[in-house]
Short mmCIF file of C-alpha atoms in Angstrom, two decimals:
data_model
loop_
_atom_site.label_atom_id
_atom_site.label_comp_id
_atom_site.label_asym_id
_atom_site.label_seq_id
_atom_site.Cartn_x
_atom_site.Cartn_y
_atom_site.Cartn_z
CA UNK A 905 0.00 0.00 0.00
CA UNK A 906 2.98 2.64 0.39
CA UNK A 907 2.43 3.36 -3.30
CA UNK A 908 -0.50 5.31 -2.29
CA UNK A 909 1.41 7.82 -0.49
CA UNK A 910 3.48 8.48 -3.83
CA UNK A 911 0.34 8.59 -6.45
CA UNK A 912 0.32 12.78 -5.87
CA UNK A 913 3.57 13.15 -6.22
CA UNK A 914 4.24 15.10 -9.50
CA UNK A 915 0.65 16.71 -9.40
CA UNK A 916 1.22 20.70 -9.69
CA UNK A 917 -1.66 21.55 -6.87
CA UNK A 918 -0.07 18.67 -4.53
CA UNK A 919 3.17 20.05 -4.62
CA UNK A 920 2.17 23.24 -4.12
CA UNK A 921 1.10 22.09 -0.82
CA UNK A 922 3.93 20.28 0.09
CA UNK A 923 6.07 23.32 -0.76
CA UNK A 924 3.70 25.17 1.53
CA UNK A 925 4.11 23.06 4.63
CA UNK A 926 8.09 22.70 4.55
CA UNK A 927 8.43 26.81 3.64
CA UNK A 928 5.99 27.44 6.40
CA UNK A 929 3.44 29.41 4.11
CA UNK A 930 0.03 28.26 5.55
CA UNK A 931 -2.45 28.19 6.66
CA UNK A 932 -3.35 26.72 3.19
CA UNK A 933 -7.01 26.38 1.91
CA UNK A 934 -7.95 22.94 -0.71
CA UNK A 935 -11.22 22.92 -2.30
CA UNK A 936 -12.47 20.45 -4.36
CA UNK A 937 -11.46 17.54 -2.20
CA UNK A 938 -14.78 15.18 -0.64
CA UNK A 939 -14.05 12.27 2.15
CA UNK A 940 -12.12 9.61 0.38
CA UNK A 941 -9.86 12.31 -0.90
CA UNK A 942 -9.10 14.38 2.06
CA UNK A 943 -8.17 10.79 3.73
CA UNK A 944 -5.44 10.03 0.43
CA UNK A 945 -4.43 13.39 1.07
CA UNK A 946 -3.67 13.44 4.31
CA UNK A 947 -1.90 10.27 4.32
CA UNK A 948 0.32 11.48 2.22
CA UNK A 949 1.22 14.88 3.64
CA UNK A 950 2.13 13.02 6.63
CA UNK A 951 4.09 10.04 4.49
CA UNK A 952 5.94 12.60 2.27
CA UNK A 953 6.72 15.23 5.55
CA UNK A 954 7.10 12.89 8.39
CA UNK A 955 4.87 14.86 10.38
CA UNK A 956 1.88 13.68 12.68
CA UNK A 957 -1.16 15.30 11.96
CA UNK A 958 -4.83 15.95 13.98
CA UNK A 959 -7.35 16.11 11.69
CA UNK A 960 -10.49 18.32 13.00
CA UNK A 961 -14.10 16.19 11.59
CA UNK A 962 -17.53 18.14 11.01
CA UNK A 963 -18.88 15.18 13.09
CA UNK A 964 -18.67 11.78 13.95
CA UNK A 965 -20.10 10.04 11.31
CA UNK A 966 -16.78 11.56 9.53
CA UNK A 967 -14.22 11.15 11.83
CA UNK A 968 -14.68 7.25 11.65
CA UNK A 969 -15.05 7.20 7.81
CA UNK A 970 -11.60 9.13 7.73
CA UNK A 971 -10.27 6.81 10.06
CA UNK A 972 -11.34 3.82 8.51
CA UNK A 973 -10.01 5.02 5.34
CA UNK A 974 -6.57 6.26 6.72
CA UNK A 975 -6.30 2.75 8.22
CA UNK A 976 -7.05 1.23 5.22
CA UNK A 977 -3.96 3.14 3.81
CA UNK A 978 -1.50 2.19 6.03
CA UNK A 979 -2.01 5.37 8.20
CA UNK A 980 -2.07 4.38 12.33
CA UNK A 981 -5.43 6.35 12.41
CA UNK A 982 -6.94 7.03 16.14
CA UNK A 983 -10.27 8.75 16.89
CA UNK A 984 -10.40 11.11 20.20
CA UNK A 985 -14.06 11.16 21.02
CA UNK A 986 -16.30 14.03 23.26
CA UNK A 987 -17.48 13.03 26.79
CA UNK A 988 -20.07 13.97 29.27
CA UNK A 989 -18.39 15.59 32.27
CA UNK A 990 -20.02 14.41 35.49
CA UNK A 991 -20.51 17.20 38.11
CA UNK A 992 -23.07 14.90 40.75
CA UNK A 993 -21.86 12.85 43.06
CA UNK A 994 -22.97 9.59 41.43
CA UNK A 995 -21.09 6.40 41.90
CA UNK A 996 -21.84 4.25 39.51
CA UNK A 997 -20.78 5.78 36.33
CA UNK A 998 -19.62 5.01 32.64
CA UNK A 999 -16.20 5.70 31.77
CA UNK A 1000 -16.12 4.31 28.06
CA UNK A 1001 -15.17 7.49 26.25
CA UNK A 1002 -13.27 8.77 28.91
CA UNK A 1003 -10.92 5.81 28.42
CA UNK A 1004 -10.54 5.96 25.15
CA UNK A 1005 -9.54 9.39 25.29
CA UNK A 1006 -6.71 8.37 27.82
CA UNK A 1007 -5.90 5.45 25.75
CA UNK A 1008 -5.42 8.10 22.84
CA UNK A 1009 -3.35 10.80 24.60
CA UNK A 1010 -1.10 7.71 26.15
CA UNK A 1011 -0.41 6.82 22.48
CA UNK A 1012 0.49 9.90 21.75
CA UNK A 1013 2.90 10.56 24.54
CA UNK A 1014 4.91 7.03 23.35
CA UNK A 1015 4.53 8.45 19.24
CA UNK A 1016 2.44 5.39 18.55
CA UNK A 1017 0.34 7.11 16.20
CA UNK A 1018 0.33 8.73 12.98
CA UNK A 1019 -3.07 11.14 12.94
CA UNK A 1020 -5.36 11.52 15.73
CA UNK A 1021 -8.79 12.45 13.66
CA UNK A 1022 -11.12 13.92 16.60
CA UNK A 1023 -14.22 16.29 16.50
CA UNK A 1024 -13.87 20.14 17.00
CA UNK A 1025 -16.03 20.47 20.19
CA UNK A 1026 -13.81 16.43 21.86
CA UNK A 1027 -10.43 18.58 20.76
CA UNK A 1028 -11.37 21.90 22.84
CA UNK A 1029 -12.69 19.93 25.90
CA UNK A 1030 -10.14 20.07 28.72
CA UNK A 1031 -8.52 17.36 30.22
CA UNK A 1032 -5.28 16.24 32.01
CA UNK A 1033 -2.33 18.18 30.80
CA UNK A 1034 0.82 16.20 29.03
CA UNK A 1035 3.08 16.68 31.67
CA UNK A 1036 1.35 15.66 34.28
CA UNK A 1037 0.08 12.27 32.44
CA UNK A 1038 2.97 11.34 31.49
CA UNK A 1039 4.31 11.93 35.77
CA UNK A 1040 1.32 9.66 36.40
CA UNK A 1041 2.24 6.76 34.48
CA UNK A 1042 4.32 4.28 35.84
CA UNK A 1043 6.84 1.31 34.43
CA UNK A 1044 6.86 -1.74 36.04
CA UNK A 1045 9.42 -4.61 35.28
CA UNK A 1046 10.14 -8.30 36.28
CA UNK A 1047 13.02 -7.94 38.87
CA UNK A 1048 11.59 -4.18 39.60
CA UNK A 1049 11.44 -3.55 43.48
CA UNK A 1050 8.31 -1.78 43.61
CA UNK A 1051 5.90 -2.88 47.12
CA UNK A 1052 2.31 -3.75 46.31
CA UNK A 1053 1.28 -1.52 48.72
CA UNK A 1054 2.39 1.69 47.54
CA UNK A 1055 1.12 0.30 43.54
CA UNK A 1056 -2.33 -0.40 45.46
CA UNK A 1057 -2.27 3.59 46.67
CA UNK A 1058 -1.51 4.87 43.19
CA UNK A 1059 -4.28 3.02 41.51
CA UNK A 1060 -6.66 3.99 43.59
CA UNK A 1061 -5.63 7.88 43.39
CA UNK A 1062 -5.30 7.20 39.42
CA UNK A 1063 -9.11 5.89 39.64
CA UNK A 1064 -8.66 2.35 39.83
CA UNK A 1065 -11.74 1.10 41.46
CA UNK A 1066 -11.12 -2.12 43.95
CA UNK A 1067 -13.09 -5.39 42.77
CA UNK A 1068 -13.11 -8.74 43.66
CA UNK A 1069 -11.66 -10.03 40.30
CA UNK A 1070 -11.21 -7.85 37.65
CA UNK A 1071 -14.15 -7.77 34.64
CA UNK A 1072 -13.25 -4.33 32.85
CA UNK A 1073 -10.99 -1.49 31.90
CA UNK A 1074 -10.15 0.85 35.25
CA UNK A 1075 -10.03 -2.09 37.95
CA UNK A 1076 -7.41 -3.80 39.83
CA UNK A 1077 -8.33 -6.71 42.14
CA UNK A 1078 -5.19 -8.16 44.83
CA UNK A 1079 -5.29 -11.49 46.34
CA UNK A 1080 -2.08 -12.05 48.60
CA UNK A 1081 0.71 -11.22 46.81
CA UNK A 1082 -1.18 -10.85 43.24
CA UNK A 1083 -2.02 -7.95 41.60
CA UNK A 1084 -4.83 -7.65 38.74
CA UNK A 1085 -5.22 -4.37 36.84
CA UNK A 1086 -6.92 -3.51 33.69
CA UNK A 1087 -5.52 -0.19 32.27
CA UNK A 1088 -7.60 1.85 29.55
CA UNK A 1089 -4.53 1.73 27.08
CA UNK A 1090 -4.49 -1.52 26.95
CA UNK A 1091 -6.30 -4.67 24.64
CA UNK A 1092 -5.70 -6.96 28.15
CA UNK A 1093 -5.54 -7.03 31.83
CA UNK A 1094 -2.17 -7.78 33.59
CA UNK A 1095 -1.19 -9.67 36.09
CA UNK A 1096 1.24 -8.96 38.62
CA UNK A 1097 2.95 -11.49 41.02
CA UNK A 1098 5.05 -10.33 43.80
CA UNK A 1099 7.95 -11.66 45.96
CA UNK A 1100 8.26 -10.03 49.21
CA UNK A 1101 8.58 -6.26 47.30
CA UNK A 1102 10.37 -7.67 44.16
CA UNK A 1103 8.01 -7.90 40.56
CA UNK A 1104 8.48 -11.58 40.35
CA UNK A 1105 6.66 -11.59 36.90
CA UNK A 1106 4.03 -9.54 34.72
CA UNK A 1107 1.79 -11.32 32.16
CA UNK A 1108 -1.64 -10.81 30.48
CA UNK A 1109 -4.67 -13.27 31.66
CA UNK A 1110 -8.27 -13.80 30.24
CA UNK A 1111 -10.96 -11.91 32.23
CA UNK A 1112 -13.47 -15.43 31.69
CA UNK A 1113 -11.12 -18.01 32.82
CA UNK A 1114 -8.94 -15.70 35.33
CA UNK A 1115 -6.15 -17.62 33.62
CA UNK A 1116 -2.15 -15.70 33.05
CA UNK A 1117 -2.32 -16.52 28.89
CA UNK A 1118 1.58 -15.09 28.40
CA UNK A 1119 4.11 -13.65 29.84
CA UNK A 1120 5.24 -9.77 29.01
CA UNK A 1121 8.60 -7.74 29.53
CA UNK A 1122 6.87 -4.50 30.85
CA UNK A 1123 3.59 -3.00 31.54
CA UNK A 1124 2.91 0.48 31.79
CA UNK A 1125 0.88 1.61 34.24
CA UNK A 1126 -1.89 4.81 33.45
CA UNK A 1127 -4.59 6.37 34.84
CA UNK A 1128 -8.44 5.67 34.21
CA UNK A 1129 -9.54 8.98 34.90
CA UNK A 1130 -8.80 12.66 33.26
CA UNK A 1131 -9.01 14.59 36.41
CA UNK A 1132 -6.38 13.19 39.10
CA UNK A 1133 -5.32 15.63 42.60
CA UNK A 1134 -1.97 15.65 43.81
CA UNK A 1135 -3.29 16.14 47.42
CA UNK A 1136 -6.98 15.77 47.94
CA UNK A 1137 -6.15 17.38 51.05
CA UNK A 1138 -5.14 20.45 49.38
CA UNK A 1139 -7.82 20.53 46.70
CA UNK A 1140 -10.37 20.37 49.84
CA UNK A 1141 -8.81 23.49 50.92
CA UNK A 1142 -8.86 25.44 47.55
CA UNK A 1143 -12.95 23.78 47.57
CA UNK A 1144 -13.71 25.52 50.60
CA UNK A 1145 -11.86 28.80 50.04
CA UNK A 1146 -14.19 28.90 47.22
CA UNK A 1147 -17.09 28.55 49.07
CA UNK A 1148 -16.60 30.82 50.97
CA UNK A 1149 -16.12 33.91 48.03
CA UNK A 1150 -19.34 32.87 46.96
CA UNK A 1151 -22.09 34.91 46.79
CA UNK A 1152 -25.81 35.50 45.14
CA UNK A 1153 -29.07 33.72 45.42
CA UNK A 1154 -27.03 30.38 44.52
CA UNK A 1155 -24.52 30.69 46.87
CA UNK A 1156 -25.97 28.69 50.08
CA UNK A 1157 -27.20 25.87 47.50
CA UNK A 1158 -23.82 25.78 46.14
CA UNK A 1159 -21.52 26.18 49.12
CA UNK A 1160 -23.31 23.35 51.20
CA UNK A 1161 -22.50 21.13 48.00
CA UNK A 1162 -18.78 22.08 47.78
CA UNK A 1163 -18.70 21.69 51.70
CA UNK A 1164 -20.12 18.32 51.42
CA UNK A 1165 -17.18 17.22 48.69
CA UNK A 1166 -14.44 18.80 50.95
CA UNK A 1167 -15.01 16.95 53.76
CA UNK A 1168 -15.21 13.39 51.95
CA UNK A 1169 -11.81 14.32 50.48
CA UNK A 1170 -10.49 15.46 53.67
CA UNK A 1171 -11.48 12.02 54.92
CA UNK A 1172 -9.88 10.27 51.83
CA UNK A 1173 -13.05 9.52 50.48
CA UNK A 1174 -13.87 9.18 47.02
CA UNK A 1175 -16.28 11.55 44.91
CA UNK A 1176 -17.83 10.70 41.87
CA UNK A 1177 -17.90 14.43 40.92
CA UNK A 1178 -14.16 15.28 40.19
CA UNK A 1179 -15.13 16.21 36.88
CA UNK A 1180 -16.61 19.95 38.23
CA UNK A 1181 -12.70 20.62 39.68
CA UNK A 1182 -10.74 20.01 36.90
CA UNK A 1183 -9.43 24.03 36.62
CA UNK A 1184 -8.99 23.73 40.50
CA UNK A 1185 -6.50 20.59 40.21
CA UNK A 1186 -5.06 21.73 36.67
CA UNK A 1187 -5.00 25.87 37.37
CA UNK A 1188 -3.30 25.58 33.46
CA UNK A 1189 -5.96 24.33 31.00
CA UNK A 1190 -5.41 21.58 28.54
CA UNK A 1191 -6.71 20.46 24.92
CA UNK A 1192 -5.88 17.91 23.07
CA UNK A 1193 -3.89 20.27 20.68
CA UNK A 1194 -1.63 20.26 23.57
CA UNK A 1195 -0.49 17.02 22.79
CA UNK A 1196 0.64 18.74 19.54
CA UNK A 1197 4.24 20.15 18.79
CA UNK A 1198 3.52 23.16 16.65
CA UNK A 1199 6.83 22.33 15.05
CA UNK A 1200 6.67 18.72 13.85
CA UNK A 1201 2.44 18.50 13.58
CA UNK A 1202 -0.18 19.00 10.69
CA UNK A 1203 -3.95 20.32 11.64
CA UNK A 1204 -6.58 19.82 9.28
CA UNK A 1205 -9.96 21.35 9.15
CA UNK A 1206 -12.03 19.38 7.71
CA UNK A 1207 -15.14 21.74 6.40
CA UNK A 1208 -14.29 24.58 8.22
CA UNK A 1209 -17.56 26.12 8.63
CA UNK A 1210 -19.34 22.93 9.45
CA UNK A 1211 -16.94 23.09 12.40
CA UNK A 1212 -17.52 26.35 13.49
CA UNK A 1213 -21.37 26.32 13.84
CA UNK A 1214 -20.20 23.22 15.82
CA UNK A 1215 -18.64 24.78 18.25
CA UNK A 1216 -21.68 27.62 18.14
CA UNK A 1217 -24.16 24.68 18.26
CA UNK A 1218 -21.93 23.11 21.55
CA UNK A 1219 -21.67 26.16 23.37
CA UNK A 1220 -24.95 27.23 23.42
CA UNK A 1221 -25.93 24.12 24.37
CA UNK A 1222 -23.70 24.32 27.40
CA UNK A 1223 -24.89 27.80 28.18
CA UNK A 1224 -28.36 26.12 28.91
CA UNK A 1225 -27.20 23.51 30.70
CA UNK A 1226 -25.33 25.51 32.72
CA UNK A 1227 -27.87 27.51 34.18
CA UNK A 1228 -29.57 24.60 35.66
CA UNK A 1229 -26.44 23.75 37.21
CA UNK A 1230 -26.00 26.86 38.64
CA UNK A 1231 -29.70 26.93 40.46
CA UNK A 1232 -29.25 23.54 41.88
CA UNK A 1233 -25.81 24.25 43.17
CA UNK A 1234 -23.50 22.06 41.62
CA UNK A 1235 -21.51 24.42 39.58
CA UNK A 1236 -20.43 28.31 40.82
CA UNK A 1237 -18.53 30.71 39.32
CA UNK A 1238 -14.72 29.34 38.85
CA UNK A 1239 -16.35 25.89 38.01
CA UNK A 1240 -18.75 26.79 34.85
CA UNK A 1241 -15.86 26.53 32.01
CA UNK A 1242 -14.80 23.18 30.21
CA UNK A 1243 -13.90 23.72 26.85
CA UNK A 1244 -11.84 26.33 24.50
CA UNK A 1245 -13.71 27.78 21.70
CA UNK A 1246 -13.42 28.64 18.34
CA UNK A 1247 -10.96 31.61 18.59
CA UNK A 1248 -8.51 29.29 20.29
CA UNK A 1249 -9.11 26.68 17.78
CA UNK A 1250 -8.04 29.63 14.94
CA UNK A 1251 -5.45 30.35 17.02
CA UNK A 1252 -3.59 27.10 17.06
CA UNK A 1253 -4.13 27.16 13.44
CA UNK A 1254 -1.55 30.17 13.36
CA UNK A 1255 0.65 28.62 15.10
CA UNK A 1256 0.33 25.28 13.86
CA UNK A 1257 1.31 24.20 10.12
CA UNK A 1258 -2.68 24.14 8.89
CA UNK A 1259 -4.46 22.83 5.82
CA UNK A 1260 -8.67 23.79 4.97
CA UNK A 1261 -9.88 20.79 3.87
CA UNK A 1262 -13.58 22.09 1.54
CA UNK A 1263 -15.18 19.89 -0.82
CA UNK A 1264 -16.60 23.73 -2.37
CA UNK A 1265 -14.90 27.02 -2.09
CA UNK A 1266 -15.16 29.59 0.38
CA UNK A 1267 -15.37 33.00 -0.16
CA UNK A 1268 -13.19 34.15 2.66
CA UNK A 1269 -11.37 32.38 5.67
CA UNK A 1270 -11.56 33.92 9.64
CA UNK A 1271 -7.63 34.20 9.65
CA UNK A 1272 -5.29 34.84 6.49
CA UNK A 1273 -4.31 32.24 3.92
CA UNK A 1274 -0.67 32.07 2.57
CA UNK A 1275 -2.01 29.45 -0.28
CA UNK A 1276 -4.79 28.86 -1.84
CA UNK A 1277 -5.36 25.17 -4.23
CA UNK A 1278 -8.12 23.92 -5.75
CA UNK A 1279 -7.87 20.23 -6.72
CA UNK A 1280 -9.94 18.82 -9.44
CA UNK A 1281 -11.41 15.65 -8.33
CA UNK A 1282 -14.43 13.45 -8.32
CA UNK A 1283 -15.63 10.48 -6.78
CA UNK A 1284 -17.15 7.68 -9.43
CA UNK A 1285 -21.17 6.77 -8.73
CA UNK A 1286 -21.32 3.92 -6.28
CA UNK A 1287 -20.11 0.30 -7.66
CA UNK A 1288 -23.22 -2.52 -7.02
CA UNK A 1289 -20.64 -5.49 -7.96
CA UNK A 1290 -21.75 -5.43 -11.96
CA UNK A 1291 -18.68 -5.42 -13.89
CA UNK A 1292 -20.13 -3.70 -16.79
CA UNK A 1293 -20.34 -0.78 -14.94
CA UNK A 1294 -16.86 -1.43 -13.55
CA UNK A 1295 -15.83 -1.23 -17.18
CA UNK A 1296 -17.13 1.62 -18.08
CA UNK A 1297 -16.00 3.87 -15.80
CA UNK A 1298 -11.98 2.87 -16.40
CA UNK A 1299 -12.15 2.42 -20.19
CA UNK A 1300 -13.29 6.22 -19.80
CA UNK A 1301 -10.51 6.92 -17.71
CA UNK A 1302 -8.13 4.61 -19.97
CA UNK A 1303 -8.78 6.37 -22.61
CA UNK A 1304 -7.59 9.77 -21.16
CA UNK A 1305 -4.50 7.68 -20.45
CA UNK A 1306 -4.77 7.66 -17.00
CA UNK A 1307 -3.34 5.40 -14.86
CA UNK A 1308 -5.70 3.91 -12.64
CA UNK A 1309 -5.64 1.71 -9.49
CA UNK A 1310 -8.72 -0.10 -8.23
CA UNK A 1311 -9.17 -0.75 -4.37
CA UNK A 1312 -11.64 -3.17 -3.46
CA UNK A 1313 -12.91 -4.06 0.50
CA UNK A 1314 -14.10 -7.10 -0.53
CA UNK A 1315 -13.19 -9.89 -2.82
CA UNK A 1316 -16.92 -9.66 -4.42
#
């Protein structure tokens, strides 16, 4: 498949962009381009420039199209998805997306990845800055002296919840001197067996059978949640100090909340509502483009003004919500902001090496353009499987002397 990242090569409006990257003249603007060929084109930006790229998607549906595609290419595609944040104190609570983002941002951190295709409004949600993820993860190794005590404390202030036996990502289970953990950036659980406070051995088991399946060198241990205190101590100070500014008609309802969560972290209790203190634990908010070197990345916006009414669409949205928050006390002012918007988004694509993906032109862009390329190209009426058809189409082609290749997902 590498030939695919060579097929542009030659083509005037291709080069053009490639030219445009390594002189730094962009942000650049393509029109023309629909799904199939954004994906060809962005695999081969990054193939021909050795850069990683985050590609910005109008919406779901088209973030996993272009990352089906991408992977279909050769391309180590990942998709970043949105989450809820959860600001009650509820227990029992899905972490699914959260995990996935974690398992993302981890990949990114060891460069195994080659785009990260995510949408506009899962990009500018905060989360856990890069430093302090990667402080958070730990290495563990057969031979390592590392007590199973002070592994037990870290997963549970990572967000490790304590079962029995472990069934599911963000878990860890210890029966004597075995430790079970299930981290989200992983396909497996691992187990590890201690001796005394020596790693005797790490392997991978099968959650059914509870059964080791093979052994394995390393593990890397992560955390299972975005929003992790240093000192939940501390943050129950900075909690109450803000209680106590508070003022307005929602003040009582929201200070006997925050009062409430200070004193079960004071008493090293858990709180399913972490979520609401993320800019109290992080005072220096984080994206995902901050996983991003400026320097050696791509960003692509993929329909730019899809993604900008978006972001509108998002914000309004939480504006609403908000206020219901506000009047039932479990947000205040300091805790009522979660997400950039789309002036930061522009701004990162100043500083950031930046193609406009369109499939029609625009008549003008929010921030300047250093090139402008419109690339003629079509995609063929859908293929049922008659060969006629098939035919048809190439001899056309053929004819122009092209040179065609023909992909197929199927051997029908």
């Amino acid at each position: 498949m590498k030939f695919l990242s060579t097929l542009l090569d030659g083509v005037t409006e291709y080069e053009t962009l490639v030219s445009a990257v390594e002189r730094h003249n962009t942000p650049a603007a393509v029109t023309g381009v629909s799904g199939i060929h954004k994906a060809h084109l962005i695999h081969s930006l990054c193939a021909r420039t050795g850069r990683k790229a985050l590609v910005l998607a109008s919406d779901e549906g088209e973030g996993q199209r272009l990352c089906n595609d991408l992977s279909s290419m050769g391309t180590a595609a990942l998709v970043y998805p949105a989450r809820d944040f959860n600001f009650r104190a509820a227990e029992g609570q899905s972490r699914e997306y959260e995990h996935q983002r974690l398992q993302v941002m981890a990949g990114m951190l060891d460069g195994d990845y080659q785009v990260v295709i995510s949408c506009i409004d899962a990009a500018l949600q905060y989360t856990i800055p890069p430093d302090e993820l990667r402080s958070k993860r730990l290495t563990l190794r057969a031979g390592q002296e590392a007590p199973l005590e002070k592994i037990e404390a870290l997963l549970s202030a990572s967000g490790y919840e304590r079962y029995q036996q472990v069934e599911g990502p963000g878990q860890f289970a210890v029966r004597g001197g075995i430790l079970d953990f299930f981290t989200p950036d992983a396909s497996t659980p691992v187990r590890v067996e201690f001796w005394g406070d020596e790693v005797d051995s790490l392997s991978s088991f099968d959650m059914e059978s509870q059964r080791r399946t093979e052994s394995i060198p390393q593990v890397t241990l992560a955390p299972c949640v975005e929003v992790i205190p240093e000192k939940p101590a501390f943050l129950a100070q900075k909690i109450e100090k803000l209680a106590a500014s508070l003022r307005g008609k929602n003040a009582p309802k929201a200070k006997e909340v925050l009062r409430g969560e200070a004193e079960k972290l004071k008493n090293g209790l858990r709180i399913g509502s972490m979520d609401k203190f993320i800019a109290l634990v992080y005072p220096q908010a984080a994206t995902l483009f901050d996983y991003f070197p400026p320097e050696d990345s791509l960003l692509f916006f993929s329909e730019g003004n899809k993604l900008k009414e978006r972001v509108r669409t998002t914000l309004w949205q939480w504006g609403e919500d908000v206020k219901s928050y506000l009047a039932e006390g479990l947000l205040c002012k300091g805790l009522d902001q979660y997400s950039q918007d789309w002036e930061y988004a522009l701004g990162k694509a100043e500083e950031t090496p930046t193609l406009f993906l369109d499939l029609f032109a625009r008549g003008s862009y929010e921030i300047p353009t250093k090139t402008l390329v419109n690339m003629t190209a079509k995609q063929l009426s859908p293929w049922g499987g008659g060969v006629e058809l098939l035919a048809e189409d190439l001899r056309a082609l053929l004819d122009q002397g092209r040179a065609c290749a023909v992909l197929t997902g199927t051997e029908r």
